[in-house]
PDB file of C-alpha atoms in Angstrom:
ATOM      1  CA  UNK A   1     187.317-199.368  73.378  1.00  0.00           C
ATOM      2  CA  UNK A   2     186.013-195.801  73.027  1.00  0.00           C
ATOM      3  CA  UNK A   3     188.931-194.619  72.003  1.00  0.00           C
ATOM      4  CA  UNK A   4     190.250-197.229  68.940  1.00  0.00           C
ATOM      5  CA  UNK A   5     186.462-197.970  68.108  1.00  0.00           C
ATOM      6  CA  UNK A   6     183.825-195.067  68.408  1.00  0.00           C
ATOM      7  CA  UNK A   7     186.097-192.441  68.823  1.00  0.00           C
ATOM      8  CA  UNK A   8     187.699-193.785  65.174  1.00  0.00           C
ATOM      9  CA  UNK A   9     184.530-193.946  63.560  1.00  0.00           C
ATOM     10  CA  UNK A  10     183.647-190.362  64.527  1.00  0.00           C
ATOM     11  CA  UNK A  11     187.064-189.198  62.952  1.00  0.00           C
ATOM     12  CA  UNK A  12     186.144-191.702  59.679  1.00  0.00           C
ATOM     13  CA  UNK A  13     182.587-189.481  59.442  1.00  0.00           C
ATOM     14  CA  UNK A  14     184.117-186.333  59.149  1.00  0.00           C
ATOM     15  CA  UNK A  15     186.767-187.676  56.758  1.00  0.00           C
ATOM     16  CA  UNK A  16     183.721-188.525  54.683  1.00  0.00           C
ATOM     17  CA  UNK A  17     181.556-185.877  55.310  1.00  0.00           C
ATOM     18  CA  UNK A  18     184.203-183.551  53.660  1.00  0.00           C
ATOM     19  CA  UNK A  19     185.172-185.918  50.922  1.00  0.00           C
ATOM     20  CA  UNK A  20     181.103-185.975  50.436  1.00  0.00           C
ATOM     21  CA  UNK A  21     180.937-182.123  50.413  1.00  0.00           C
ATOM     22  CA  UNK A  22     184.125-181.619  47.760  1.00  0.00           C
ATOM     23  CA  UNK A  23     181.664-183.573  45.414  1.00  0.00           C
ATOM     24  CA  UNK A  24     179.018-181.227  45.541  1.00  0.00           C
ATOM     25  CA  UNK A  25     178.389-178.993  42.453  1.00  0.00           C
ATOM     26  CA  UNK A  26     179.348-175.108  43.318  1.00  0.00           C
ATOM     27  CA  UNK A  27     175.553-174.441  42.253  1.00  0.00           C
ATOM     28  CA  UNK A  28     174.672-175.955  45.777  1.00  0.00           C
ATOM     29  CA  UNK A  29     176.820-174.152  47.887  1.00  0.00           C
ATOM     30  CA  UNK A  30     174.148-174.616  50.821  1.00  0.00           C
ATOM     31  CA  UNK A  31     173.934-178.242  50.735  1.00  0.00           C
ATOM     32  CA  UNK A  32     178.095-178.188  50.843  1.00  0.00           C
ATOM     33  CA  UNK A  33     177.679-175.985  53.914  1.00  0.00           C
ATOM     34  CA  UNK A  34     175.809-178.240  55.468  1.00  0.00           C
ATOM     35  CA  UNK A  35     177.880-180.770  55.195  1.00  0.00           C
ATOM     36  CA  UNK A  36     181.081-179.109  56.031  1.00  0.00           C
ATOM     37  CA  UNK A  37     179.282-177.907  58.989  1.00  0.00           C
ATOM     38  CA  UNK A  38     177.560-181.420  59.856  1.00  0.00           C
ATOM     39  CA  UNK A  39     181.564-182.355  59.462  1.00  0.00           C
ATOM     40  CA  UNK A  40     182.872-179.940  61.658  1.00  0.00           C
ATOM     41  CA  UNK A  41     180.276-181.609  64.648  1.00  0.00           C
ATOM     42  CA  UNK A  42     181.619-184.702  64.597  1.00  0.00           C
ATOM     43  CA  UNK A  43     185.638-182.999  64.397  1.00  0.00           C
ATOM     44  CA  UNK A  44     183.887-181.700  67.763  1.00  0.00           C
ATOM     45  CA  UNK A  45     182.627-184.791  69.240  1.00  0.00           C
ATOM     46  CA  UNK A  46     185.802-187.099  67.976  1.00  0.00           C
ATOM     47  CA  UNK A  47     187.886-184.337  70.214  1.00  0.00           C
ATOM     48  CA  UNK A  48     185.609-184.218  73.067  1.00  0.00           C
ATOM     49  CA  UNK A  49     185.623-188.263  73.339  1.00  0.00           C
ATOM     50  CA  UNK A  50     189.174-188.002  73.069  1.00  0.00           C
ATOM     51  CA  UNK A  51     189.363-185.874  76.106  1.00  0.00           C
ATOM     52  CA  UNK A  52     186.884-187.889  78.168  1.00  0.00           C
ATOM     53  CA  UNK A  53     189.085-191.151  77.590  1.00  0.00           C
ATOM     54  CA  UNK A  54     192.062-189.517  79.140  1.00  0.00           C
ATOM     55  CA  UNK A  55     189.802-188.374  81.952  1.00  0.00           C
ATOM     56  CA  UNK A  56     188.683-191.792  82.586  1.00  0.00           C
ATOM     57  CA  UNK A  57     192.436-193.375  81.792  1.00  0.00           C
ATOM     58  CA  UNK A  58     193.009-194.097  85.599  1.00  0.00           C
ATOM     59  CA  UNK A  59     191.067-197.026  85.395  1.00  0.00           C
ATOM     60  CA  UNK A  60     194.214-197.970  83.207  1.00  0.00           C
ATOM     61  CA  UNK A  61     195.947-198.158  87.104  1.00  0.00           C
ATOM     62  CA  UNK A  62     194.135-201.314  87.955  1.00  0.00           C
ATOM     63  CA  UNK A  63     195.084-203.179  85.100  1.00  0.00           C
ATOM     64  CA  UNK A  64     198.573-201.328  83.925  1.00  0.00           C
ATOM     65  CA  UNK A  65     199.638-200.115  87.063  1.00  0.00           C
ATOM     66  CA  UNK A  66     201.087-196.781  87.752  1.00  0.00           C
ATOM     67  CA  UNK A  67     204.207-196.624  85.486  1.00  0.00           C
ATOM     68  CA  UNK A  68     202.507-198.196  82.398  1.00  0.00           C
ATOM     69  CA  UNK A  69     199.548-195.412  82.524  1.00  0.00           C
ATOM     70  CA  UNK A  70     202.383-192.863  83.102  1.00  0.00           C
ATOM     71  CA  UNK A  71     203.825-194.561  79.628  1.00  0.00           C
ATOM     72  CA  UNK A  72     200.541-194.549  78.180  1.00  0.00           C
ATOM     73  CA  UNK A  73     199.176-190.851  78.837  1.00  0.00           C
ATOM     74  CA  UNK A  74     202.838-189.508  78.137  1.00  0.00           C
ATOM     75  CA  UNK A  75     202.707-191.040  74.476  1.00  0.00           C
ATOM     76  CA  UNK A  76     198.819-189.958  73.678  1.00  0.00           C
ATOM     77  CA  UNK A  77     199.641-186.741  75.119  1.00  0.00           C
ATOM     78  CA  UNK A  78     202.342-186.712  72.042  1.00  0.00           C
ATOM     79  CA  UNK A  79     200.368-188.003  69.534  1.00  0.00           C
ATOM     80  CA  UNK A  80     197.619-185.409  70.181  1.00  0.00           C
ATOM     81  CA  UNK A  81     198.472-182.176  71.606  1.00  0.00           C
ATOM     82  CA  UNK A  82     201.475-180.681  69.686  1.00  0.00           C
ATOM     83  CA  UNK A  83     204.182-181.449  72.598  1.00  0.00           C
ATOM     84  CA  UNK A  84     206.825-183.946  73.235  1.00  0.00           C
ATOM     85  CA  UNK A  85     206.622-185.735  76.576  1.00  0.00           C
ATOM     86  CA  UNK A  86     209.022-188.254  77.768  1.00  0.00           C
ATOM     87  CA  UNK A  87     209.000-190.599  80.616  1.00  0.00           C
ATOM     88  CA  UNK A  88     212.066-191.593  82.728  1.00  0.00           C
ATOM     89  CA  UNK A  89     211.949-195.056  85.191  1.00  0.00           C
ATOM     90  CA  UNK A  90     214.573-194.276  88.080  1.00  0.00           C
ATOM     91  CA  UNK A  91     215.060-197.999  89.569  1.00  0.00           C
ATOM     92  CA  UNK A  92     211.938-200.343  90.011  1.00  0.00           C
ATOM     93  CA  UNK A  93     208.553-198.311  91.595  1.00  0.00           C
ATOM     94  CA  UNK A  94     206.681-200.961  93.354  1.00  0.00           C
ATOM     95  CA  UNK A  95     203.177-201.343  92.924  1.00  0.00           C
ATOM     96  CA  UNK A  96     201.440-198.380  94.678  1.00  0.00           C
ATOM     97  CA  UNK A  97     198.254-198.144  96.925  1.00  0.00           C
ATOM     98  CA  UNK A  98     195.468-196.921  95.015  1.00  0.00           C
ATOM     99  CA  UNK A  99     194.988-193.644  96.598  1.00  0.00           C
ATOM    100  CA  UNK A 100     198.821-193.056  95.984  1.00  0.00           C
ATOM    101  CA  UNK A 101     198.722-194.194  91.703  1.00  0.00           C
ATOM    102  CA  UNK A 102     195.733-191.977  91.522  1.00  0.00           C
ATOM    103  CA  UNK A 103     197.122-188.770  93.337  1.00  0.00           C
ATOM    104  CA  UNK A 104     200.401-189.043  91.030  1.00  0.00           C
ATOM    105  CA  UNK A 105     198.374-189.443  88.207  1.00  0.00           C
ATOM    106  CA  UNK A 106     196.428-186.792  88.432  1.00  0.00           C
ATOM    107  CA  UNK A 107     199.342-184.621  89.648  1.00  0.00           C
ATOM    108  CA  UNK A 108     201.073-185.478  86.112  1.00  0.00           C
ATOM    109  CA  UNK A 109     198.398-185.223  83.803  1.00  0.00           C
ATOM    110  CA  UNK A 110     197.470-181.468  85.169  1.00  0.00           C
ATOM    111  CA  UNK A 111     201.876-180.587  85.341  1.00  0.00           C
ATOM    112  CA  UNK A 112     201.636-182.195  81.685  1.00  0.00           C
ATOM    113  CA  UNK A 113     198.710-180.239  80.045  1.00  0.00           C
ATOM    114  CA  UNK A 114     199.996-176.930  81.923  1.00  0.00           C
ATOM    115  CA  UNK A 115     203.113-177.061  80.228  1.00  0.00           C
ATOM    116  CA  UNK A 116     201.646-177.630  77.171  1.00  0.00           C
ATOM    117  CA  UNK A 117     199.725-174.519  77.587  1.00  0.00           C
ATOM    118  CA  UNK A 118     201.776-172.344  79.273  1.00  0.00           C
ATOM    119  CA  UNK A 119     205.387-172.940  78.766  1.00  0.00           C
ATOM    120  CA  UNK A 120     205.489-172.633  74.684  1.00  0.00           C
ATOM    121  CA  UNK A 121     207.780-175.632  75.073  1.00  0.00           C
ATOM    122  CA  UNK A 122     208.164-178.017  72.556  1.00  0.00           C
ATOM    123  CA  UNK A 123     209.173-180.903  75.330  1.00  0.00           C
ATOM    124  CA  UNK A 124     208.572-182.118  78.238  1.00  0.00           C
ATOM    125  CA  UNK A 125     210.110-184.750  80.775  1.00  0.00           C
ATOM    126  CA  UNK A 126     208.266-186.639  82.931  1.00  0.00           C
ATOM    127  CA  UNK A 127     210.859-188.716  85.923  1.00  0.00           C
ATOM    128  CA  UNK A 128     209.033-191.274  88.699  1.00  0.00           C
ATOM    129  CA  UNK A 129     211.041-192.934  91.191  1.00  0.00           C
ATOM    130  CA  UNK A 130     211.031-194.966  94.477  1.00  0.00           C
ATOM    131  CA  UNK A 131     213.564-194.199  97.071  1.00  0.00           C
ATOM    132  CA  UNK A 132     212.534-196.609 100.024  1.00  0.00           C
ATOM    133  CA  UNK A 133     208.990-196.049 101.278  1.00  0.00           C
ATOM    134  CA  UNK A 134     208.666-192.829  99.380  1.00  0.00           C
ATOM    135  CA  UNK A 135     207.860-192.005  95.782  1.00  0.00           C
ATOM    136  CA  UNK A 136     209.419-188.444  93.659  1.00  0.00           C
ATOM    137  CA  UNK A 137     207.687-187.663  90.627  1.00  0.00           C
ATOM    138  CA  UNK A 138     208.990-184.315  88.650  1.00  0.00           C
ATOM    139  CA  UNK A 139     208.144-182.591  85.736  1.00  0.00           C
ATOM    140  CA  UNK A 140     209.859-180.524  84.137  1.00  0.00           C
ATOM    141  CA  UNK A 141     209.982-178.210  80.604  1.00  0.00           C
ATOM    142  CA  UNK A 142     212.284-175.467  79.546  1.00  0.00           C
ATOM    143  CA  UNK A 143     209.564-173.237  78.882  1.00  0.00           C
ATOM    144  CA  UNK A 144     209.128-169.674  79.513  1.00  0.00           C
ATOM    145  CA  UNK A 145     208.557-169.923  82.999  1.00  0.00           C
ATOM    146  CA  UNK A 146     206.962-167.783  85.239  1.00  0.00           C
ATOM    147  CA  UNK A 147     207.611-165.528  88.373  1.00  0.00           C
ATOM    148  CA  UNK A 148     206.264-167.769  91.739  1.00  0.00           C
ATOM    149  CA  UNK A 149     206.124-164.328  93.467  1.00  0.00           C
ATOM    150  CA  UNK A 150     203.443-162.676  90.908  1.00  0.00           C
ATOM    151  CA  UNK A 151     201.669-166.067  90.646  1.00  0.00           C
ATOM    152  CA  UNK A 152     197.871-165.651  92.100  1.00  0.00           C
ATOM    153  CA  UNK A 153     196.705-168.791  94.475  1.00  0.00           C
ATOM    154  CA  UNK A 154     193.959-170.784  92.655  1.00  0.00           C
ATOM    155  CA  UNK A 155     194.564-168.950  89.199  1.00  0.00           C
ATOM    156  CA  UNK A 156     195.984-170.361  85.831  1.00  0.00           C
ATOM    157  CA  UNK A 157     197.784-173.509  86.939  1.00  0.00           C
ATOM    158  CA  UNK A 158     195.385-175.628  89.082  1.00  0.00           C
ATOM    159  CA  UNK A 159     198.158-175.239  91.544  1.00  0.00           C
ATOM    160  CA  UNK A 160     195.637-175.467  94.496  1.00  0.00           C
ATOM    161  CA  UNK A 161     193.865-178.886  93.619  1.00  0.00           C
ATOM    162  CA  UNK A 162     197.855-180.545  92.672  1.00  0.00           C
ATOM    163  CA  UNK A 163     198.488-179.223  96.751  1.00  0.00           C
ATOM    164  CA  UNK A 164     195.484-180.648  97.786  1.00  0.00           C
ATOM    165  CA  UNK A 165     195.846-183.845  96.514  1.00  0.00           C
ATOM    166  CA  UNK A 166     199.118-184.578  97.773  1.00  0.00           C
ATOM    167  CA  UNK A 167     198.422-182.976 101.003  1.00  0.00           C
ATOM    168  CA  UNK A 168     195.621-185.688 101.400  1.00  0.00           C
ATOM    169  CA  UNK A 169     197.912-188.612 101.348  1.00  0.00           C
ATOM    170  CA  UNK A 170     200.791-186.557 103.491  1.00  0.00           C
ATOM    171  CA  UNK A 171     202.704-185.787 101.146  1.00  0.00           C
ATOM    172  CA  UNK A 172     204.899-182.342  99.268  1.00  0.00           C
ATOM    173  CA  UNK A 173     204.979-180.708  96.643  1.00  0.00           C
ATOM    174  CA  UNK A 174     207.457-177.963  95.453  1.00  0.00           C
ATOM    175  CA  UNK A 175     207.711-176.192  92.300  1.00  0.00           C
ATOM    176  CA  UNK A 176     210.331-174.427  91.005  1.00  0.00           C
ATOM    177  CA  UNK A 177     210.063-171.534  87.707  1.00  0.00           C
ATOM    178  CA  UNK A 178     211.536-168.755  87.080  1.00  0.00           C
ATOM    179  CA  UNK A 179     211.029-166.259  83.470  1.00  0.00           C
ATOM    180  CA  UNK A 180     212.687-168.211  80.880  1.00  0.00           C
ATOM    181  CA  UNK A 181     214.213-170.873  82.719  1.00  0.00           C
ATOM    182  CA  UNK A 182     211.090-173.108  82.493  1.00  0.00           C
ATOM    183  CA  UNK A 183     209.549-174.995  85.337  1.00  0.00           C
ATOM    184  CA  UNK A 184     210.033-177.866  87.123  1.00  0.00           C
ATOM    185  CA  UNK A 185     206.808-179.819  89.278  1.00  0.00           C
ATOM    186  CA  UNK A 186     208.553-182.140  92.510  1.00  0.00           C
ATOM    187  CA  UNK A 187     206.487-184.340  94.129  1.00  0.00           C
ATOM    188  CA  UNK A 188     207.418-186.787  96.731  1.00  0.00           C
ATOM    189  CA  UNK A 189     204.489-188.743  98.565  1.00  0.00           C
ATOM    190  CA  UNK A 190     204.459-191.882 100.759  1.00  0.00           C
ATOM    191  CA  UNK A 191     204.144-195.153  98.784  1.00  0.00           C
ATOM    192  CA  UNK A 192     201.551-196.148 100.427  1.00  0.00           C
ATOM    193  CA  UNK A 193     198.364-194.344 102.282  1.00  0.00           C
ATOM    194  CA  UNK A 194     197.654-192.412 105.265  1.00  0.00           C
ATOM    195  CA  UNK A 195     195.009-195.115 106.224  1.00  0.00           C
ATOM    196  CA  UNK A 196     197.731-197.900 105.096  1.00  0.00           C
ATOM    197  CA  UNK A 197     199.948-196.181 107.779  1.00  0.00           C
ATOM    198  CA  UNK A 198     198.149-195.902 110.394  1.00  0.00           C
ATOM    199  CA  UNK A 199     196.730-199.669 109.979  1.00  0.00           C
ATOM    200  CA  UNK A 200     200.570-200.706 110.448  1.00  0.00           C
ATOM    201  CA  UNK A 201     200.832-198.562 113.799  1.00  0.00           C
ATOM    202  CA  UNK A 202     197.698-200.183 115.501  1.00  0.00           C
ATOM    203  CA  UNK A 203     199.124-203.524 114.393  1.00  0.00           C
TER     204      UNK A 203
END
């Protein structure tokens, strides 16, 4: 609802704002600033609602589930942000405890928007899988890459809060890069929680 409704009337008011300001007479050139300018706000607040309803798209887990909000961020990612991102099923990935959908999420959306930043790729590919009680999620561009050895902890790819994450539900995570071979994201985590686990142990 934000984003097909007020987020698309914000975009329709600077379209209109700027058609507004094209019909302004050159001999008021501050009134057309003004509206260019008053224009140029809402191009700002249409972007930054954009960006806040892919923040708040995991609450697309409890009703889509993990695969279809993997579908959906992977195609508004596409439409939005300049870079191809495709999404690969590997078998059937069973419905996931929460903690587990949210950590993979999360996980994908900051491998996703690094690549578009870093990499100067034009694609990128997205794979999820099940294999038994454990789920591998990679991504991967053919980038520019980067040297791991040179890389400092906690700087420029949010590496630290991806390791934390998994960590949290005992899980791994390994990435692979080198210059101008691109970079590839692995992540393999139970399918269901720590707390889920240990529940089954006591019983």
């Amino acid at each position: 609802e934000l984003h097909d409704g007020l987020n698309q009337q914000l975009a329709m008011l600077a379209v209109e704002l700027g058609m507004l300001a094209r019909q302004v007479p050159e001999s008021s050139a501050t009134i057309r600033d003004q509206l260019l300018n008053l224009r140029d706000r809402a191009e700002r607040f249409s972007n930054d609602l954009r960006h806040m309803t892919h923040q708040l798209h995991p609450a697309a887990l409890e009703h889509l589930g993990l695969v279809s909000a993997l579908r959906s961020h992977c195609a508004e990612f596409s439409r939005h942000e300049g870079m191809r991102v495709w999404l690969h099923v590997t078998g059937q990935v069973r419905s996931t405890n929460p903690e587990v959908a949210v950590c993979l999420y999360r996980i994908a959306q900051e491998a996703i928007r690094n690549a578009a930043k870093h990499s100067q790729a034009k694609e990128a590919w997205v794979e999820i899988r099940q294999q038994r009680d454990a789920i591998r999620l990679s991504i991967v561009d053919k980038g520019v890459g980067f040297d791991l050895r040179t890389l400092k902890v906690g700087k420029g790819l949010g590496l630290v809060s991806m390791r934390e994450r998994v960590e949290l539900i005992s899980g791994s995570l390994t990435i692979k890069s080198a210059p101008g071979e691109g970079t590839c994201v692995e992540v393999r985590v139970p399918a269901v929680s720590r707390r889920q686990m240990n529940s089954k142990r006591r019983n």
